[in-house]
Amino acid sequence: ILCQQLGPTFIKLGQALSIRTDLLPEIYALQLRALQDAVPPFDSTEAREVLRRELGVRDLNSLFEKLSDEPVASASIGQVYRGTLRDSQKDVAVKVQRPGILGEIALDLYVLRLLTPIQTKLQNAVNRQPTTQEDIDTAVSLVDEWGRGFVAETDYRLEARNTIQFEE
């Protein structure tokens, strides 16, 4: 599918649009729904290297009693492994970001911002509506807001803090 080839931002955008039948015909939305479960994982050896680097350890066995060999889930920005902490024996979900994801997202959002005025003009032309600068500004603002939310999803430390607060 084209969204997968275009990269993580377009996968995420396709996922968001897959439930917006008010914006897309049902047949397109149905095809985009396949993105909800069809993001292929990246190499687990590479994921373990990312984990070692991010956690500042040479050996993951120093932190984990067990860590699944393969991800239990995969998404546009990362994947999840099942683990058991060595010190507390607590079962945990271990999220690992795709290498270089922030750079890919930045480039994708830049391209999306460039394409938004064109898409706005085309959509208005199809609907036989004039395009104003306000239409373009509003569309670009929506892309910016969506992009901020998407980038925020890459902050796994913030997600962990929120999870701990929620548990308390």
CSV table of C-alpha atoms in Angstrom, one decimal:
chain,number,residue,atom,x,y,z
A,1,ILE,CA,0.0,0.0,0.0
A,2,LEU,CA,1.3,3.5,-0.9
A,3,CYS,CA,1.1,4.8,2.7
A,4,GLN,CA,3.5,2.2,3.9
A,5,GLN,CA,6.0,3.1,1.2
A,6,LEU,CA,5.7,6.8,1.9
A,7,GLY,CA,6.7,6.4,5.6
A,8,PRO,CA,5.6,6.6,9.2
A,9,THR,CA,3.7,10.0,9.0
A,10,PHE,CA,1.7,8.9,6.0
A,11,ILE,CA,0.9,5.6,7.7
A,12,LYS,CA,-0.3,7.5,10.7
A,13,LEU,CA,-2.3,9.9,8.5
A,14,GLY,CA,-3.8,6.9,6.6
A,15,GLN,CA,-4.8,5.4,10.0
A,16,ALA,CA,-6.4,8.6,11.1
A,17,LEU,CA,-8.3,9.0,7.8
A,18,SER,CA,-9.5,5.4,7.8
A,19,ILE,CA,-12.2,6.3,10.3
A,20,ARG,CA,-13.2,9.6,8.6
A,21,THR,CA,-15.9,8.5,6.2
A,22,ASP,CA,-17.1,12.1,6.3
A,23,LEU,CA,-13.9,13.0,4.5
A,24,LEU,CA,-13.3,9.9,2.3
A,25,PRO,CA,-15.5,7.5,0.4
A,26,GLU,CA,-16.1,4.3,2.4
A,27,ILE,CA,-14.1,2.2,-0.2
A,28,TYR,CA,-11.0,4.3,0.5
A,29,ALA,CA,-11.5,4.3,4.2
A,30,LEU,CA,-11.8,0.5,4.2
A,31,GLN,CA,-8.5,0.1,2.4
A,32,LEU,CA,-6.8,2.5,4.8
A,33,ARG,CA,-8.1,0.5,7.8
A,34,ALA,CA,-5.7,-2.2,6.8
A,35,LEU,CA,-3.0,0.1,8.1
A,36,GLN,CA,-4.3,-0.3,11.6
A,37,ASP,CA,-2.8,-3.8,11.9
A,38,ALA,CA,-0.4,-4.1,9.0
A,39,VAL,CA,2.7,-2.1,9.9
A,40,PRO,CA,5.6,-4.5,9.6
A,41,PRO,CA,8.1,-4.7,12.4
A,42,PHE,CA,11.8,-3.7,12.0
A,43,ASP,CA,14.6,-6.0,12.8
A,44,SER,CA,14.7,-7.2,16.4
A,45,THR,CA,18.5,-7.1,16.5
A,46,GLU,CA,18.4,-3.4,15.6
A,47,ALA,CA,15.6,-2.9,18.2
A,48,ARG,CA,17.8,-4.5,20.9
A,49,GLU,CA,20.7,-2.2,20.0
A,50,VAL,CA,18.4,0.8,20.3
A,51,LEU,CA,17.3,-0.4,23.7
A,52,ARG,CA,20.9,-0.9,24.9
A,53,ARG,CA,21.9,2.6,23.7
A,54,GLU,CA,18.8,4.3,25.2
A,55,LEU,CA,18.9,2.5,28.5
A,56,GLY,CA,22.7,2.9,28.8
A,57,VAL,CA,23.6,-0.8,29.3
A,58,ARG,CA,25.8,-3.2,27.5
A,59,ASP,CA,23.7,-6.2,28.2
A,60,LEU,CA,19.9,-6.1,28.4
A,61,ASN,CA,20.0,-9.2,30.7
A,62,SER,CA,21.2,-6.8,33.4
A,63,LEU,CA,17.7,-5.2,33.3
A,64,PHE,CA,15.4,-7.9,32.0
A,65,GLU,CA,15.0,-11.4,33.3
A,66,LYS,CA,13.1,-12.1,30.0
A,67,LEU,CA,12.6,-10.1,26.8
A,68,SER,CA,10.6,-11.6,23.9
A,69,ASP,CA,12.6,-12.4,20.9
A,70,GLU,CA,10.0,-10.9,18.5
A,71,PRO,CA,7.7,-7.9,19.0
A,72,VAL,CA,4.2,-8.6,20.2
A,73,ALA,CA,3.0,-5.5,18.3
A,74,SER,CA,4.3,-3.1,15.7
A,75,ALA,CA,3.2,0.4,14.8
A,76,SER,CA,4.3,3.3,12.6
A,77,ILE,CA,6.7,4.8,15.1
A,78,GLY,CA,7.9,1.7,17.0
A,79,GLN,CA,7.2,-1.8,18.3
A,80,VAL,CA,6.5,-3.5,21.6
A,81,TYR,CA,8.2,-6.4,23.3
A,82,ARG,CA,7.1,-8.3,26.3
A,83,GLY,CA,9.6,-8.3,29.2
A,84,THR,CA,10.1,-9.1,32.8
A,85,LEU,CA,12.2,-6.8,34.9
A,86,ARG,CA,15.1,-8.5,36.7
A,87,ASP,CA,15.0,-6.6,39.9
A,88,SER,CA,11.2,-6.7,40.6
A,89,GLN,CA,10.1,-9.6,38.4
A,90,LYS,CA,7.3,-7.3,37.1
A,91,ASP,CA,6.0,-8.0,33.6
A,92,VAL,CA,6.3,-4.9,31.4
A,93,ALA,CA,5.7,-3.7,27.9
A,94,VAL,CA,9.0,-2.5,26.3
A,95,LYS,CA,8.5,0.0,23.6
A,96,VAL,CA,11.2,0.6,21.1
A,97,GLN,CA,11.2,3.4,18.6
A,98,ARG,CA,12.1,2.9,14.9
A,99,PRO,CA,15.7,4.1,14.4
A,100,GLY,CA,15.7,7.6,12.8
A,101,ILE,CA,11.9,8.0,13.3
A,102,LEU,CA,12.1,11.7,14.3
A,103,GLY,CA,14.0,12.6,11.1
A,104,GLU,CA,11.6,10.7,9.0
A,105,ILE,CA,8.6,12.4,10.7
A,106,ALA,CA,10.2,15.8,10.3
A,107,LEU,CA,10.7,15.3,6.5
A,108,ASP,CA,7.2,13.8,6.1
A,109,LEU,CA,5.6,16.7,7.9
A,110,TYR,CA,7.6,19.2,5.7
A,111,VAL,CA,6.3,17.5,2.6
A,112,LEU,CA,2.8,17.3,3.9
A,113,ARG,CA,2.9,21.1,4.7
A,114,LEU,CA,4.1,21.7,1.1
A,115,LEU,CA,1.3,19.6,-0.4
A,116,THR,CA,-1.5,20.9,1.8
A,117,PRO,CA,-2.2,24.1,-0.2
A,118,ILE,CA,-2.3,22.1,-3.4
A,119,GLN,CA,-4.6,19.6,-1.9
A,120,THR,CA,-6.8,22.4,-0.5
A,121,LYS,CA,-7.1,24.0,-4.0
A,122,LEU,CA,-7.8,20.7,-5.7
A,123,GLN,CA,-10.5,19.7,-3.1
A,124,ASN,CA,-12.2,23.1,-3.5
A,125,ALA,CA,-12.0,22.9,-7.3
A,126,VAL,CA,-13.7,19.5,-7.2
A,127,ASN,CA,-16.4,20.9,-5.0
A,128,ARG,CA,-16.6,24.0,-7.2
A,129,GLN,CA,-15.6,26.3,-4.3
A,130,PRO,CA,-13.2,29.2,-4.5
A,131,THR,CA,-10.1,28.8,-2.5
A,132,THR,CA,-9.1,31.6,-0.1
A,133,GLN,CA,-5.9,32.2,1.8
A,134,GLU,CA,-7.9,31.5,4.9
A,135,ASP,CA,-8.8,28.0,3.5
A,136,ILE,CA,-5.1,27.3,3.0
A,137,ASP,CA,-4.0,28.7,6.3
A,138,THR,CA,-6.7,26.7,8.1
A,139,ALA,CA,-5.6,23.5,6.4
A,140,VAL,CA,-1.9,24.1,7.1
A,141,SER,CA,-2.8,24.9,10.8
A,142,LEU,CA,-4.6,21.5,11.0
A,143,VAL,CA,-1.5,19.7,9.6
A,144,ASP,CA,0.7,21.5,12.1
A,145,GLU,CA,-1.6,20.6,15.0
A,146,TRP,CA,-1.8,17.0,13.9
A,147,GLY,CA,1.9,16.9,13.5
A,148,ARG,CA,2.5,18.2,17.0
A,149,GLY,CA,0.3,15.5,18.4
A,150,PHE,CA,2.1,12.8,16.3
A,151,VAL,CA,5.6,14.0,17.4
A,152,ALA,CA,4.4,14.0,21.0
A,153,GLU,CA,3.6,10.3,20.6
A,154,THR,CA,7.3,9.7,20.1
A,155,ASP,CA,8.1,10.9,23.7
A,156,TYR,CA,8.0,7.5,25.4
A,157,ARG,CA,9.3,9.0,28.7
A,158,LEU,CA,6.3,11.3,28.8
A,159,GLU,CA,4.1,8.3,28.1
A,160,ALA,CA,5.7,6.4,30.9
A,161,ARG,CA,5.3,9.3,33.4
A,162,ASN,CA,1.6,9.6,32.4
A,163,THR,CA,1.1,5.8,32.8
A,164,ILE,CA,2.7,5.9,36.3
A,165,GLN,CA,0.5,8.9,37.3
A,166,PHE,CA,-2.6,7.1,35.9
A,167,GLU,CA,-1.8,4.0,38.0
A,168,GLU,CA,-1.5,6.1,41.2
